[in-house]
CSV table of C-alpha atoms and ligand atoms in Angstrom, one decimal:
chain,number,residue,atom,x,y,z
A,243,MET,CA,-7.6,141.7,-11.4
A,244,GLU,CA,-9.4,144.5,-13.3
A,245,LYS,CA,-13.2,144.1,-13.3
A,246,ILE,CA,-15.1,144.9,-16.5
A,247,VAL,CA,-18.9,144.9,-16.2
A,248,ILE,CA,-20.9,144.6,-19.4
A,249,ILE,CA,-24.6,145.6,-19.4
A,250,GLY,CA,-26.4,143.9,-22.3
A,251,ALA,CA,-25.3,140.7,-23.9
A,252,ASN,CA,-26.8,140.7,-27.3
A,253,HIS,CA,-24.8,141.4,-30.5
A,254,ALA,CA,-22.7,144.3,-29.2
A,255,GLY,CA,-22.2,142.9,-25.7
A,256,THR,CA,-21.4,139.4,-27.0
A,257,ALA,CA,-18.8,140.7,-29.4
A,258,ALA,CA,-17.2,142.7,-26.6
A,259,ILE,CA,-17.2,139.7,-24.1
A,260,LYS,CA,-15.7,137.3,-26.7
A,261,THR,CA,-13.0,139.8,-27.8
A,262,ILE,CA,-11.9,140.5,-24.2
A,263,LEU,CA,-11.9,136.8,-23.2
A,264,SER,CA,-10.1,135.7,-26.3
A,265,ASN,CA,-7.3,138.3,-26.1
A,266,TYR,CA,-6.8,139.3,-22.5
A,267,LYS,CA,-6.4,136.7,-19.8
A,268,ASP,CA,-6.1,139.1,-16.8
A,269,LYS,CA,-9.6,140.5,-16.8
A,270,GLU,CA,-12.7,139.6,-14.8
A,271,VAL,CA,-15.8,139.9,-17.0
A,272,VAL,CA,-19.2,140.2,-15.4
A,273,VAL,CA,-22.3,140.4,-17.6
A,274,TYR,CA,-25.9,141.4,-16.8
A,275,ASP,CA,-28.8,141.1,-19.3
A,276,LYS,CA,-32.5,141.4,-18.5
A,277,ASN,CA,-33.4,139.0,-21.3
A,278,SER,CA,-33.3,135.2,-21.0
A,279,ASN,CA,-31.5,134.6,-24.3
A,280,ILE,CA,-28.4,135.9,-26.1
A,281,SER,CA,-27.6,136.7,-29.7
A,282,PHE,CA,-31.0,136.3,-31.5
A,283,LEU,CA,-30.6,137.3,-35.1
A,284,GLY,CA,-33.6,139.6,-35.8
A,285,CYS,CA,-32.8,139.5,-39.5
A,286,GLY,CA,-34.1,135.9,-39.5
A,287,MET,CA,-37.4,136.9,-38.0
A,288,ALA,CA,-39.2,137.5,-41.3
A,289,LEU,CA,-37.8,134.3,-42.8
A,290,TRP,CA,-39.1,132.4,-39.7
A,291,ILE,CA,-42.6,134.0,-39.7
A,292,GLY,CA,-42.9,133.6,-43.5
A,293,GLU,CA,-41.9,129.9,-43.2
A,294,GLN,CA,-38.9,130.3,-45.4
A,295,ILE,CA,-37.0,128.6,-42.6
A,296,SER,CA,-38.5,125.8,-40.6
A,297,SER,CA,-37.6,127.0,-37.1
A,298,GLY,CA,-36.2,129.9,-35.1
A,299,GLU,CA,-33.8,127.8,-33.1
A,300,GLY,CA,-30.9,128.3,-35.6
A,301,LEU,CA,-31.1,132.1,-35.2
A,302,PHE,CA,-28.7,132.2,-32.3
A,303,TYR,CA,-24.9,132.0,-32.4
A,304,SER,CA,-24.1,132.3,-28.7
A,305,SER,CA,-25.5,131.5,-25.2
A,306,LYS,CA,-24.9,132.0,-21.5
A,307,GLU,CA,-23.1,128.6,-21.5
A,308,ASP,CA,-20.9,129.6,-24.4
A,309,LEU,CA,-19.8,132.8,-22.8
A,310,GLU,CA,-19.3,131.2,-19.4
A,311,SER,CA,-17.1,128.5,-21.0
A,312,MET,CA,-14.8,131.3,-22.1
A,313,GLY,CA,-14.7,132.7,-18.5
A,314,ALA,CA,-17.4,135.3,-18.2
A,315,LYS,CA,-19.8,135.5,-15.3
A,316,VAL,CA,-23.1,135.8,-17.0
A,317,ASN,CA,-26.3,136.9,-15.2
A,318,MET,CA,-29.4,136.6,-17.3
A,319,ASN,CA,-32.9,137.9,-16.3
A,320,SER,CA,-31.0,140.6,-14.4
A,321,GLU,CA,-31.9,144.2,-15.1
A,322,VAL,CA,-29.5,147.0,-14.2
A,323,LYS,CA,-31.7,149.7,-12.7
A,324,SER,CA,-29.1,152.4,-12.0
A,325,VAL,CA,-25.4,153.2,-12.2
A,326,ASP,CA,-23.5,155.4,-9.8
A,327,PHE,CA,-20.8,156.6,-12.2
A,328,ILE,CA,-18.9,158.5,-9.6
A,329,ASN,CA,-18.4,155.6,-7.2
A,330,LYS,CA,-18.5,152.9,-10.0
A,331,LYS,CA,-21.4,151.0,-8.6
A,332,ILE,CA,-24.5,149.4,-10.2
A,333,VAL,CA,-27.8,148.3,-8.8
A,334,VAL,CA,-29.3,145.2,-10.5
A,335,SER,CA,-32.8,143.7,-10.1
A,336,VAL,CA,-32.7,139.9,-9.9
A,337,GLU,CA,-36.0,138.2,-9.3
A,338,GLY,CA,-37.4,141.2,-7.6
A,339,ASN,CA,-34.4,141.7,-5.3
A,340,ASP,CA,-31.9,144.6,-5.8
A,341,ILE,CA,-28.3,143.6,-5.6
A,342,GLU,CA,-25.2,145.9,-5.8
A,343,ASP,CA,-22.1,145.3,-7.8
A,344,ASN,CA,-19.0,147.5,-8.6
A,345,TYR,CA,-16.7,147.9,-11.6
A,346,ASP,CA,-13.4,149.3,-12.7
A,347,LYS,CA,-14.5,149.7,-16.3
A,348,LEU,CA,-18.1,149.6,-17.7
A,349,ILE,CA,-19.4,148.7,-21.1
A,350,LEU,CA,-23.0,149.8,-21.9
A,351,ALA,CA,-24.5,147.5,-24.6
A,352,THR,CA,-28.1,148.1,-23.7
A,353,GLY,CA,-29.3,148.3,-27.3
A,354,SER,CA,-32.6,149.7,-28.5
A,355,THR,CA,-36.4,149.3,-28.1
A,356,PRO,CA,-38.9,149.3,-30.9
A,357,ARG,CA,-41.1,152.5,-30.9
A,358,MET,CA,-44.8,152.4,-30.3
A,359,LEU,CA,-47.0,155.1,-31.8
A,360,ASP,CA,-48.4,157.3,-29.1
A,361,ILE,CA,-52.1,157.1,-30.3
A,362,GLU,CA,-55.5,155.9,-29.2
A,363,GLY,CA,-55.8,152.1,-29.0
A,364,ASN,CA,-52.1,151.3,-28.9
A,365,ASP,CA,-52.7,149.0,-25.9
A,366,LEU,CA,-55.1,146.7,-27.8
A,367,ASN,CA,-54.3,143.0,-28.2
A,368,ASN,CA,-52.4,141.8,-31.3
A,369,ILE,CA,-50.5,144.9,-31.9
A,370,GLN,CA,-47.1,143.3,-32.1
A,371,MET,CA,-43.6,144.6,-31.5
A,372,VAL,CA,-40.9,142.8,-33.5
A,373,LYS,CA,-37.4,142.6,-32.0
A,374,LEU,CA,-36.9,139.7,-29.6
A,375,TYR,CA,-37.1,135.9,-30.1
A,376,GLN,CA,-40.1,136.1,-27.8
A,377,ASN,CA,-41.8,138.6,-30.1
A,378,ALA,CA,-41.4,136.4,-33.1
A,379,LYS,CA,-42.6,133.3,-31.2
A,380,GLU,CA,-45.7,135.2,-30.0
A,381,VAL,CA,-46.6,136.2,-33.5
A,382,ILE,CA,-46.2,132.6,-34.8
A,383,VAL,CA,-48.2,131.1,-31.9
A,384,LYS,CA,-51.0,133.5,-32.5
A,385,LEU,CA,-51.0,132.8,-36.2
A,386,GLU,CA,-51.3,129.1,-35.4
A,387,LYS,CA,-54.2,129.5,-33.0
A,388,GLU,CA,-56.3,132.2,-34.7
A,389,LYS,CA,-57.6,132.5,-38.2
A,390,PHE,CA,-56.1,135.9,-38.8
A,391,GLU,CA,-56.8,137.2,-42.3
A,392,ASN,CA,-55.8,140.8,-42.2
A,393,VAL,CA,-52.4,141.9,-41.2
A,394,VAL,CA,-51.4,145.6,-41.2
A,395,VAL,CA,-47.7,146.4,-41.1
A,396,ILE,CA,-46.9,150.0,-40.0
A,397,GLY,CA,-43.5,151.3,-41.2
A,398,ALA,CA,-42.0,150.6,-44.7
A,399,GLY,CA,-38.4,150.5,-43.7
A,400,TYR,CA,-36.4,147.3,-44.0
A,401,ILE,CA,-38.2,145.4,-41.2
A,402,GLY,CA,-41.7,146.5,-42.3
A,403,VAL,CA,-41.1,145.5,-45.9
A,404,GLU,CA,-39.6,142.1,-45.0
A,405,LEU,CA,-42.5,141.3,-42.7
A,406,ALA,CA,-45.1,142.4,-45.3
A,407,GLU,CA,-43.5,139.8,-47.6
A,408,ALA,CA,-43.5,137.2,-44.8
A,409,PHE,CA,-47.2,137.6,-44.0
A,410,LYS,CA,-48.1,137.6,-47.7
A,411,ARG,CA,-46.2,134.3,-48.1
A,412,LEU,CA,-48.7,133.0,-45.5
A,413,ASP,CA,-51.5,134.2,-47.7
A,414,LYS,CA,-52.7,137.0,-45.5
A,415,ASN,CA,-54.3,140.2,-46.7
A,416,VAL,CA,-51.4,142.5,-46.1
A,417,THR,CA,-51.4,146.3,-46.0
A,418,LEU,CA,-48.1,148.2,-45.6
A,419,ILE,CA,-48.6,151.7,-44.3
A,420,ASP,CA,-46.0,154.5,-44.1
A,421,HIS,CA,-46.4,158.3,-43.8
A,422,CYS,CA,-43.4,158.8,-46.2
A,423,PRO,CA,-44.1,159.0,-49.9
A,424,ARG,CA,-41.8,156.0,-50.7
A,425,VAL,CA,-40.9,152.6,-49.2
A,426,LEU,CA,-37.3,152.2,-47.9
A,427,ASN,CA,-37.1,156.0,-48.0
A,428,GLY,CA,-34.0,156.1,-45.8
A,429,TYR,CA,-31.9,153.8,-47.9
A,430,TYR,CA,-32.7,154.2,-51.6
A,431,ASP,CA,-33.7,156.9,-54.1
A,432,ASP,CA,-36.9,156.8,-56.1
A,433,ILE,CA,-35.6,154.9,-59.1
A,434,PHE,CA,-35.1,152.0,-56.8
A,435,THR,CA,-38.0,152.4,-54.4
A,436,ASP,CA,-40.4,152.6,-57.4
A,437,GLU,CA,-39.3,149.1,-58.4
A,438,MET,CA,-39.7,147.8,-54.9
A,439,GLU,CA,-43.2,149.3,-54.6
A,440,ARG,CA,-44.1,147.6,-58.0
A,441,ASN,CA,-42.6,144.4,-56.7
A,442,LEU,CA,-44.7,144.5,-53.5
A,443,SER,CA,-47.9,145.4,-55.3
A,444,ASN,CA,-47.4,142.7,-58.0
A,445,HIS,CA,-47.2,140.2,-55.2
A,446,GLY,CA,-50.6,141.4,-53.8
A,447,ILE,CA,-49.3,143.6,-51.0
A,448,ASN,CA,-51.4,146.7,-50.5
A,449,VAL,CA,-48.9,149.6,-50.2
A,450,ALA,CA,-50.4,152.6,-48.6
A,451,LEU,CA,-47.9,155.5,-48.7
A,452,ASN,CA,-48.4,159.2,-47.6
A,453,GLU,CA,-50.7,158.0,-44.9
A,454,THR,CA,-50.3,158.6,-41.2
A,455,VAL,CA,-51.8,156.2,-38.7
A,456,ILE,CA,-54.0,158.2,-36.2
A,457,LYS,CA,-55.9,155.5,-34.3
A,458,PHE,CA,-56.5,151.8,-33.6
A,459,THR,CA,-59.9,150.5,-32.8
A,460,GLY,CA,-60.8,147.2,-31.1
A,461,ASP,CA,-63.6,144.7,-30.6
A,462,GLU,CA,-65.4,143.7,-27.3
A,463,ASN,CA,-62.4,141.5,-26.4
A,464,ASN,CA,-60.0,144.3,-26.8
A,465,ASN,CA,-58.5,142.7,-29.9
A,466,VAL,CA,-57.4,145.2,-32.6
A,467,ASN,CA,-59.9,145.3,-35.5
A,468,LYS,CA,-59.0,148.4,-37.5
A,469,VAL,CA,-56.1,150.7,-38.3
A,470,ILE,CA,-57.3,154.2,-39.0
A,471,THR,CA,-55.1,156.6,-41.0
A,472,ASP,CA,-55.6,160.3,-42.0
A,473,LYS,CA,-57.0,159.0,-45.3
A,474,LYS,CA,-58.6,155.6,-44.9
A,475,GLU,CA,-59.3,152.7,-42.5
A,476,TYR,CA,-58.1,149.1,-42.8
A,477,ASN,CA,-59.4,145.9,-41.2
A,478,ALA,CA,-56.7,144.4,-39.0
A,479,ASP,CA,-56.6,141.1,-37.0
A,480,MET,CA,-52.9,141.8,-36.3
A,481,VAL,CA,-50.8,144.9,-36.5
A,482,ILE,CA,-47.0,144.9,-36.8
A,483,MET,CA,-45.2,148.0,-35.4
A,484,ALA,CA,-42.0,148.7,-37.5
A,485,VAL,CA,-41.6,152.4,-37.0
A,486,GLY,CA,-38.1,152.5,-35.7
A,487,PHE,CA,-36.1,152.2,-32.5
A,488,ASN,CA,-35.2,154.3,-29.5
A,489,PRO,CA,-31.7,153.8,-27.9
A,490,ASN,CA,-31.9,152.4,-24.3
A,491,THR,CA,-30.1,155.0,-22.3
A,492,ASP,CA,-32.2,155.4,-19.1
A,493,ILE,CA,-29.4,154.3,-16.8
A,494,GLY,CA,-26.9,156.8,-18.2
A,495,LYS,CA,-28.8,159.7,-19.7
A,496,ASN,CA,-28.5,162.0,-16.7
A,497,TYR,CA,-24.8,161.7,-16.5
A,498,LEU,CA,-23.3,160.9,-19.9
A,499,LYS,CA,-23.3,163.1,-23.0
A,500,LEU,CA,-26.0,162.2,-25.5
A,501,TYR,CA,-26.6,162.5,-29.3
A,502,GLU,CA,-29.7,164.3,-30.6
A,503,ASN,CA,-31.8,161.1,-30.5
A,504,GLY,CA,-30.7,160.2,-27.0
A,505,ALA,CA,-28.0,157.7,-27.9
A,506,TYR,CA,-24.7,157.8,-25.9
A,507,LEU,CA,-22.3,160.1,-27.7
A,508,THR,CA,-19.1,158.1,-28.2
A,509,ASN,CA,-15.7,158.8,-29.8
A,510,LYS,CA,-13.9,156.5,-32.3
A,511,LYS,CA,-12.8,154.3,-29.4
A,512,CYS,CA,-16.4,153.8,-28.3
A,513,GLN,CA,-15.7,155.8,-25.2
A,514,THR,CA,-18.4,158.0,-23.6
A,515,SER,CA,-17.9,161.3,-21.9
A,516,ASP,CA,-16.7,159.2,-18.9
A,517,LYS,CA,-13.3,157.8,-19.7
A,518,ASP,CA,-14.0,154.5,-17.9
A,519,VAL,CA,-17.4,153.9,-19.6
A,520,TYR,CA,-17.8,152.7,-23.1
A,521,ALA,CA,-21.0,152.4,-25.1
A,522,ILE,CA,-21.5,150.1,-28.1
A,523,GLY,CA,-24.2,149.0,-30.5
A,524,ASP,CA,-27.7,150.4,-30.8
A,525,CYS,CA,-27.4,152.5,-27.6
A,526,ALA,CA,-24.5,154.5,-29.0
A,527,THR,CA,-23.4,156.7,-31.9
A,528,VAL,CA,-21.0,155.7,-34.7
A,529,TYR,CA,-18.8,157.8,-36.9
A,530,ASN,CA,-20.4,158.0,-40.4
A,531,ASN,CA,-17.7,158.5,-43.1
A,532,ALA,CA,-20.3,159.6,-45.7
A,533,ILE,CA,-21.2,162.7,-43.6
A,534,GLU,CA,-17.9,163.0,-41.8
A,535,ASN,CA,-19.6,163.2,-38.5
A,536,TYR,CA,-21.1,161.2,-35.6
A,537,ASP,CA,-24.5,159.6,-36.4
A,538,TYR,CA,-27.0,157.0,-35.2
A,539,ILE,CA,-27.1,153.9,-37.4
A,540,ALA,CA,-28.7,150.9,-35.6
A,541,LEU,CA,-27.4,147.8,-37.3
A,542,ALA,CA,-26.1,144.4,-36.0
A,543,THR,CA,-22.9,144.9,-38.1
A,544,ASN,CA,-22.1,148.2,-36.3
A,545,ALA,CA,-22.9,146.6,-33.0
A,546,VAL,CA,-20.4,143.8,-33.5
A,547,ARG,CA,-17.7,146.1,-34.8
A,548,SER,CA,-18.1,148.6,-31.9
A,549,GLY,CA,-18.1,145.7,-29.4
A,550,ILE,CA,-14.7,144.6,-30.7
A,551,ILE,CA,-13.3,148.1,-30.7
A,552,ALA,CA,-14.5,148.9,-27.1
A,553,ALA,CA,-13.2,145.6,-25.9
A,554,HIS,CA,-9.6,146.3,-27.0
A,555,ASN,CA,-9.7,149.9,-25.7
A,556,VAL,CA,-11.1,148.9,-22.4
A,557,CYS,CA,-8.2,146.5,-22.0
A,558,GLY,CA,-5.6,149.1,-22.9
A,559,THR,CA,-5.0,148.5,-26.6
A,560,ASN,CA,-5.6,151.7,-28.4
A,561,ILE,CA,-7.6,151.2,-31.5
A,562,GLU,CA,-10.0,153.5,-33.3
A,563,SER,CA,-13.0,152.8,-35.5
A,564,GLU,CA,-12.5,153.4,-39.3
A,565,GLY,CA,-16.0,154.7,-39.3
A,566,VAL,CA,-19.0,153.2,-41.0
A,567,GLN,CA,-21.1,153.8,-44.1
A,568,GLY,CA,-24.4,152.3,-43.0
A,569,SER,CA,-24.1,149.5,-45.6
A,570,SER,CA,-27.3,147.5,-45.8
A,571,ALA,CA,-29.4,145.3,-48.0
A,572,ILE,CA,-32.8,143.8,-48.6
A,573,SER,CA,-34.1,140.9,-50.7
A,574,ILE,CA,-37.8,140.7,-51.4
A,575,TYR,CA,-39.3,138.1,-53.7
A,576,ASN,CA,-35.8,137.8,-55.2
A,577,LEU,CA,-35.4,141.5,-55.9
A,578,ASN,CA,-32.1,142.4,-54.3
A,579,MET,CA,-31.2,145.9,-53.3
A,580,VAL,CA,-28.0,147.0,-51.6
A,581,SER,CA,-27.0,150.4,-50.4
A,582,THR,CA,-24.1,152.2,-48.7
A,583,GLY,CA,-23.6,155.8,-47.7
A,584,LEU,CA,-25.9,158.6,-48.7
A,585,THR,CA,-28.7,158.6,-51.2
A,586,VAL,CA,-29.3,161.7,-53.3
A,587,SER,CA,-32.4,162.6,-51.3
A,588,GLN,CA,-30.6,162.2,-48.0
A,589,ALA,CA,-27.7,164.4,-49.2
A,590,LYS,CA,-30.2,167.1,-50.3
A,591,SER,CA,-31.9,167.0,-47.0
A,592,MET,CA,-28.5,167.5,-45.3
A,593,ASN,CA,-27.5,170.3,-47.7
A,594,ILE,CA,-24.6,168.2,-49.1
A,595,ASP,CA,-24.1,169.3,-52.7
A,596,VAL,CA,-23.9,166.0,-54.7
A,597,ASP,CA,-24.1,164.7,-58.2
A,598,TYR,CA,-24.9,161.2,-59.3
A,599,THR,CA,-24.4,158.8,-62.2
A,600,ASP,CA,-26.9,156.1,-63.1
A,601,TYR,CA,-26.4,153.0,-65.3
A,602,GLU,CA,-28.5,150.0,-66.2
A,603,ASP,CA,-27.6,147.1,-68.3
A,604,THR,CA,-27.6,143.3,-68.3
A,605,LYS,CA,-24.9,142.1,-66.0
A,606,LYS,CA,-23.2,139.8,-68.5
A,607,PRO,CA,-22.7,140.2,-72.3
A,608,ALA,CA,-25.8,139.7,-74.5
A,609,PHE,CA,-24.4,136.4,-75.9
A,610,MET,CA,-24.8,134.9,-72.4
A,611,GLU,CA,-28.4,133.9,-73.0
A,612,VAL,CA,-29.2,132.1,-69.8
A,613,GLU,CA,-29.5,133.8,-66.4
A,614,ASN,CA,-28.5,137.3,-67.5
A,615,PRO,CA,-30.6,139.7,-65.4
A,616,LYS,CA,-30.3,143.5,-65.5
A,617,VAL,CA,-28.4,145.5,-62.9
A,618,LYS,CA,-29.1,149.1,-62.0
A,619,ILE,CA,-26.6,151.2,-60.1
A,620,ARG,CA,-26.5,154.8,-58.8
A,621,ILE,CA,-23.2,156.3,-57.6
A,622,VAL,CA,-23.5,159.5,-55.6
A,623,TYR,CA,-20.5,161.8,-55.3
A,624,ARG,CA,-19.8,165.2,-53.8
A,625,LYS,CA,-19.7,168.1,-56.4
A,626,GLU,CA,-16.8,169.9,-54.6
A,627,ASP,CA,-14.2,167.1,-54.7
A,628,ARG,CA,-15.9,164.3,-56.6
A,629,VAL,CA,-15.5,162.0,-53.6
A,630,ILE,CA,-18.0,159.1,-53.6
A,631,VAL,CA,-20.4,159.3,-50.7
A,632,GLY,CA,-23.1,156.7,-51.6
A,633,THR,CA,-24.1,153.9,-53.9
A,634,GLN,CA,-27.2,151.8,-54.5
A,635,ILE,CA,-27.4,148.7,-56.7
A,636,MET,CA,-30.4,146.6,-57.6
A,637,SER,CA,-30.8,143.3,-59.5
A,638,THR,CA,-32.4,139.9,-59.2
A,639,TYR,CA,-28.8,138.7,-59.4
A,640,ASP,CA,-26.7,138.4,-56.3
A,641,ILE,CA,-25.0,141.8,-56.4
A,642,SER,CA,-24.1,141.9,-52.7
A,643,MET,CA,-20.3,141.7,-53.1
A,644,GLY,CA,-20.3,144.8,-55.3
A,645,ILE,CA,-21.6,147.1,-52.5
A,646,HIS,CA,-18.7,146.1,-50.2
A,647,MET,CA,-16.3,147.7,-52.6
A,648,PHE,CA,-18.3,150.9,-52.5
A,649,SER,CA,-18.3,150.8,-48.7
A,650,LEU,CA,-14.5,150.8,-48.8
A,651,ALA,CA,-14.5,153.5,-51.5
A,652,ILE,CA,-16.5,155.8,-49.2
A,653,GLN,CA,-14.3,154.9,-46.2
A,654,GLU,CA,-11.1,155.7,-48.2
A,655,LYS,CA,-12.6,158.8,-49.9
A,656,LEU,CA,-12.2,157.5,-53.4
A,657,THR,CA,-13.2,159.9,-56.2
A,658,ILE,CA,-15.5,158.9,-59.0
A,659,ASP,CA,-12.7,159.5,-61.5
A,660,LYS,CA,-10.4,157.1,-59.8
A,661,LEU,CA,-13.2,154.5,-59.8
A,662,ALA,CA,-13.6,154.9,-63.6
A,663,LEU,CA,-10.0,153.6,-64.1
A,664,LEU,CA,-10.1,150.9,-61.4
A,665,ASP,CA,-8.8,147.5,-62.6
A,666,LEU,CA,-12.0,145.3,-62.6
A,667,PHE,CA,-11.7,141.9,-64.2
A,668,PHE,CA,-13.8,140.6,-67.1
A,669,LEU,CA,-15.2,137.1,-67.5
A,670,PRO,CA,-18.5,136.6,-69.4
A,671,HIS,CA,-19.8,134.3,-66.6
A,672,PHE,CA,-19.8,137.3,-64.3
A,673,ASN,CA,-19.8,140.6,-66.2
A,674,GLN,CA,-19.3,142.6,-69.4
A,675,PRO,CA,-16.0,143.9,-70.8
A,676,TYR,CA,-17.4,147.4,-70.0
A,677,ASN,CA,-19.0,146.3,-66.7
A,678,PHE,CA,-21.8,148.3,-65.0
A,679,ILE,CA,-19.5,149.9,-62.4
A,680,THR,CA,-17.0,151.2,-64.8
A,681,MET,CA,-19.7,152.4,-67.2
A,682,ALA,CA,-21.5,154.3,-64.4
A,683,ALA,CA,-18.2,155.9,-63.3
A,684,LEU,CA,-17.2,156.8,-66.9
A,685,ASN,CA,-20.6,158.4,-67.5
A,686,ALA,CA,-20.2,160.7,-64.5
A,687,LYS,CA,-20.5,164.4,-65.5
B,797,FAD,C1,-36.5,142.3,-37.2
B,797,FAD,C2,-35.1,142.9,-37.2
B,797,FAD,C3,-34.3,142.6,-38.3
B,797,FAD,C4,-33.0,143.2,-38.3
B,797,FAD,N1,-32.2,142.9,-39.4
B,797,FAD,C5,-30.9,143.3,-39.4
B,797,FAD,C6,-30.1,142.9,-40.5
B,797,FAD,O1,-30.5,142.2,-41.4
B,797,FAD,N2,-28.8,143.4,-40.5
B,797,FAD,C7,-28.3,144.2,-39.4
B,797,FAD,O2,-27.1,144.6,-39.4
B,797,FAD,N3,-29.1,144.5,-38.4
B,797,FAD,C8,-30.4,144.1,-38.4
B,797,FAD,N4,-31.2,144.5,-37.3
B,797,FAD,C9,-30.7,145.4,-36.3
B,797,FAD,C10,-30.0,144.6,-35.2
B,797,FAD,O3,-30.8,143.6,-34.7
B,797,FAD,C11,-29.6,145.6,-34.1
B,797,FAD,O4,-28.8,146.6,-34.6
B,797,FAD,C12,-28.8,144.8,-33.0
B,797,FAD,O5,-29.7,144.0,-32.3
B,797,FAD,C13,-28.1,145.7,-32.0
B,797,FAD,O6,-27.5,145.0,-31.1
B,797,FAD,P1,-27.2,145.5,-29.6
B,797,FAD,O7,-26.5,144.4,-28.9
B,797,FAD,O8,-26.5,146.8,-29.7
B,797,FAD,O9,-28.6,145.8,-29.0
B,797,FAD,P2,-29.8,144.9,-28.7
B,797,FAD,O10,-30.0,143.8,-29.6
B,797,FAD,O11,-31.0,145.8,-28.5
B,797,FAD,O12,-29.4,144.2,-27.3
B,797,FAD,C14,-29.4,144.9,-26.1
B,797,FAD,C15,-29.3,144.0,-24.9
B,797,FAD,O13,-29.3,144.7,-23.7
B,797,FAD,C16,-30.1,144.2,-22.7
B,797,FAD,N5,-30.5,145.3,-21.8
B,797,FAD,C17,-31.0,146.5,-22.1
B,797,FAD,N6,-31.2,147.3,-21.0
B,797,FAD,C18,-30.7,146.5,-20.0
B,797,FAD,C19,-30.6,146.8,-18.6
B,797,FAD,N7,-30.9,147.9,-18.0
B,797,FAD,N8,-30.0,145.8,-17.8
B,797,FAD,C20,-29.7,144.6,-18.4
B,797,FAD,N9,-29.8,144.3,-19.7
B,797,FAD,C21,-30.3,145.3,-20.5
B,797,FAD,C22,-31.3,143.7,-23.6
B,797,FAD,O14,-32.0,142.7,-22.9
B,797,FAD,C23,-30.6,143.1,-24.8
B,797,FAD,O15,-30.2,141.8,-24.7
B,797,FAD,C24,-32.5,144.0,-37.2
B,797,FAD,C25,-33.4,144.2,-36.1
B,797,FAD,C26,-34.6,143.7,-36.1
B,797,FAD,C27,-35.5,144.0,-34.9
């Protein structure tokens, strides 16, 4: 029986394991993960810390028992230390002892690790990483035990902004610092980020942009007490690090081909430069349709999809990824923003010549007097062929379904002109006869 070893059993690994065991009965699946739990949904961390949900226990959708009931051999608390790719052997550390195993096919699903700033004081107490269940639990236990007043969140990407809201909901003095000039810089243009910055400030969060953190200082107990930037200093009882992630590729980086940030370079089958080794999720690249090239986009959605694709290919069914658009969303104090593909500022930084069309209106006709919030949209398209490469939408209304259509539009290379003539239904309960998507497309230059 062919033996498939999977290293890492979080979102990517779990998707691969379940796909193999549900579709192929003639495979032995052996799993190693250094963690003690499986499938923690980090997206629920801010909701849990901010007490919008009562517990973190519901933030799992699988377990060792679940995977074992399907037929996998699952070894938790087992860290793979090295891989001999030539002889197809691995060395695993289990409770301090090294054991050896072998494979016919290998799936690397080792994910990513949050970055720490390499600056003075980074080893002080209460500077918290936020990724694992254990990280969230530690933050919550500390908040219960100590009278922390001042929380500084470093990094104003999705995770930093969500956690700033969470700590503010607990009535802390919250400062959100980023060296970029805008929050959510990598996902939205300024007409959207301006609104999010106002939203955060209006709720009492101190937003400190264009500031680079240069040092942490601590008290006599080695507890952090200040965050010092190139412009100011801030009192801090707790610091949250949300400055991005590095792919975990130590075990393969000297043998397999890597992308510019160190992730495993994979093809559309999720195969690495070794044909018997696949890499999925946060440790690997994805194909980005918006730039028509390989890219690194660390999202649970990409992890799950790549897990499914690798699983079929590893078992001999030839399927390729359709590529991704990096679709993502955020909801802060009921201000919802969704994005897919490229922003105008990203396109400029990559020398992609784009135009864009903006439109803002109430979602429904004016005669709908109740619950009729505004919607703002920007559609970004290439100048050369008018193909749509990005869209951002914002509202206090649930506009999440709209962005899925734009994800498909980018994947299928739809032009802005075809979008203008797309058959979109009208019903006053939902939209206007000239709805905001059609209007934005019709207004394109
Ligand atoms: C706070 C937070 C919020 C997020 N919100 C969202 C969201 O709303 N939507 C979204 O799409 N994404 C979100 N993400 C991103 C998402 O969590 C990641 O993209 C996802 O976890 C990637 O899954 P993965 O399985 O590839 O990697 P990981 O989750 O990093 O899992 C890798 C696994 O490999 C194991 N491992 C690593 N090295 C070894 C080794 N040598 N030996 C054995 N085991 C090993 C680890 O223990 C781990 O279990 C969020 C992330 C965070 C931190």
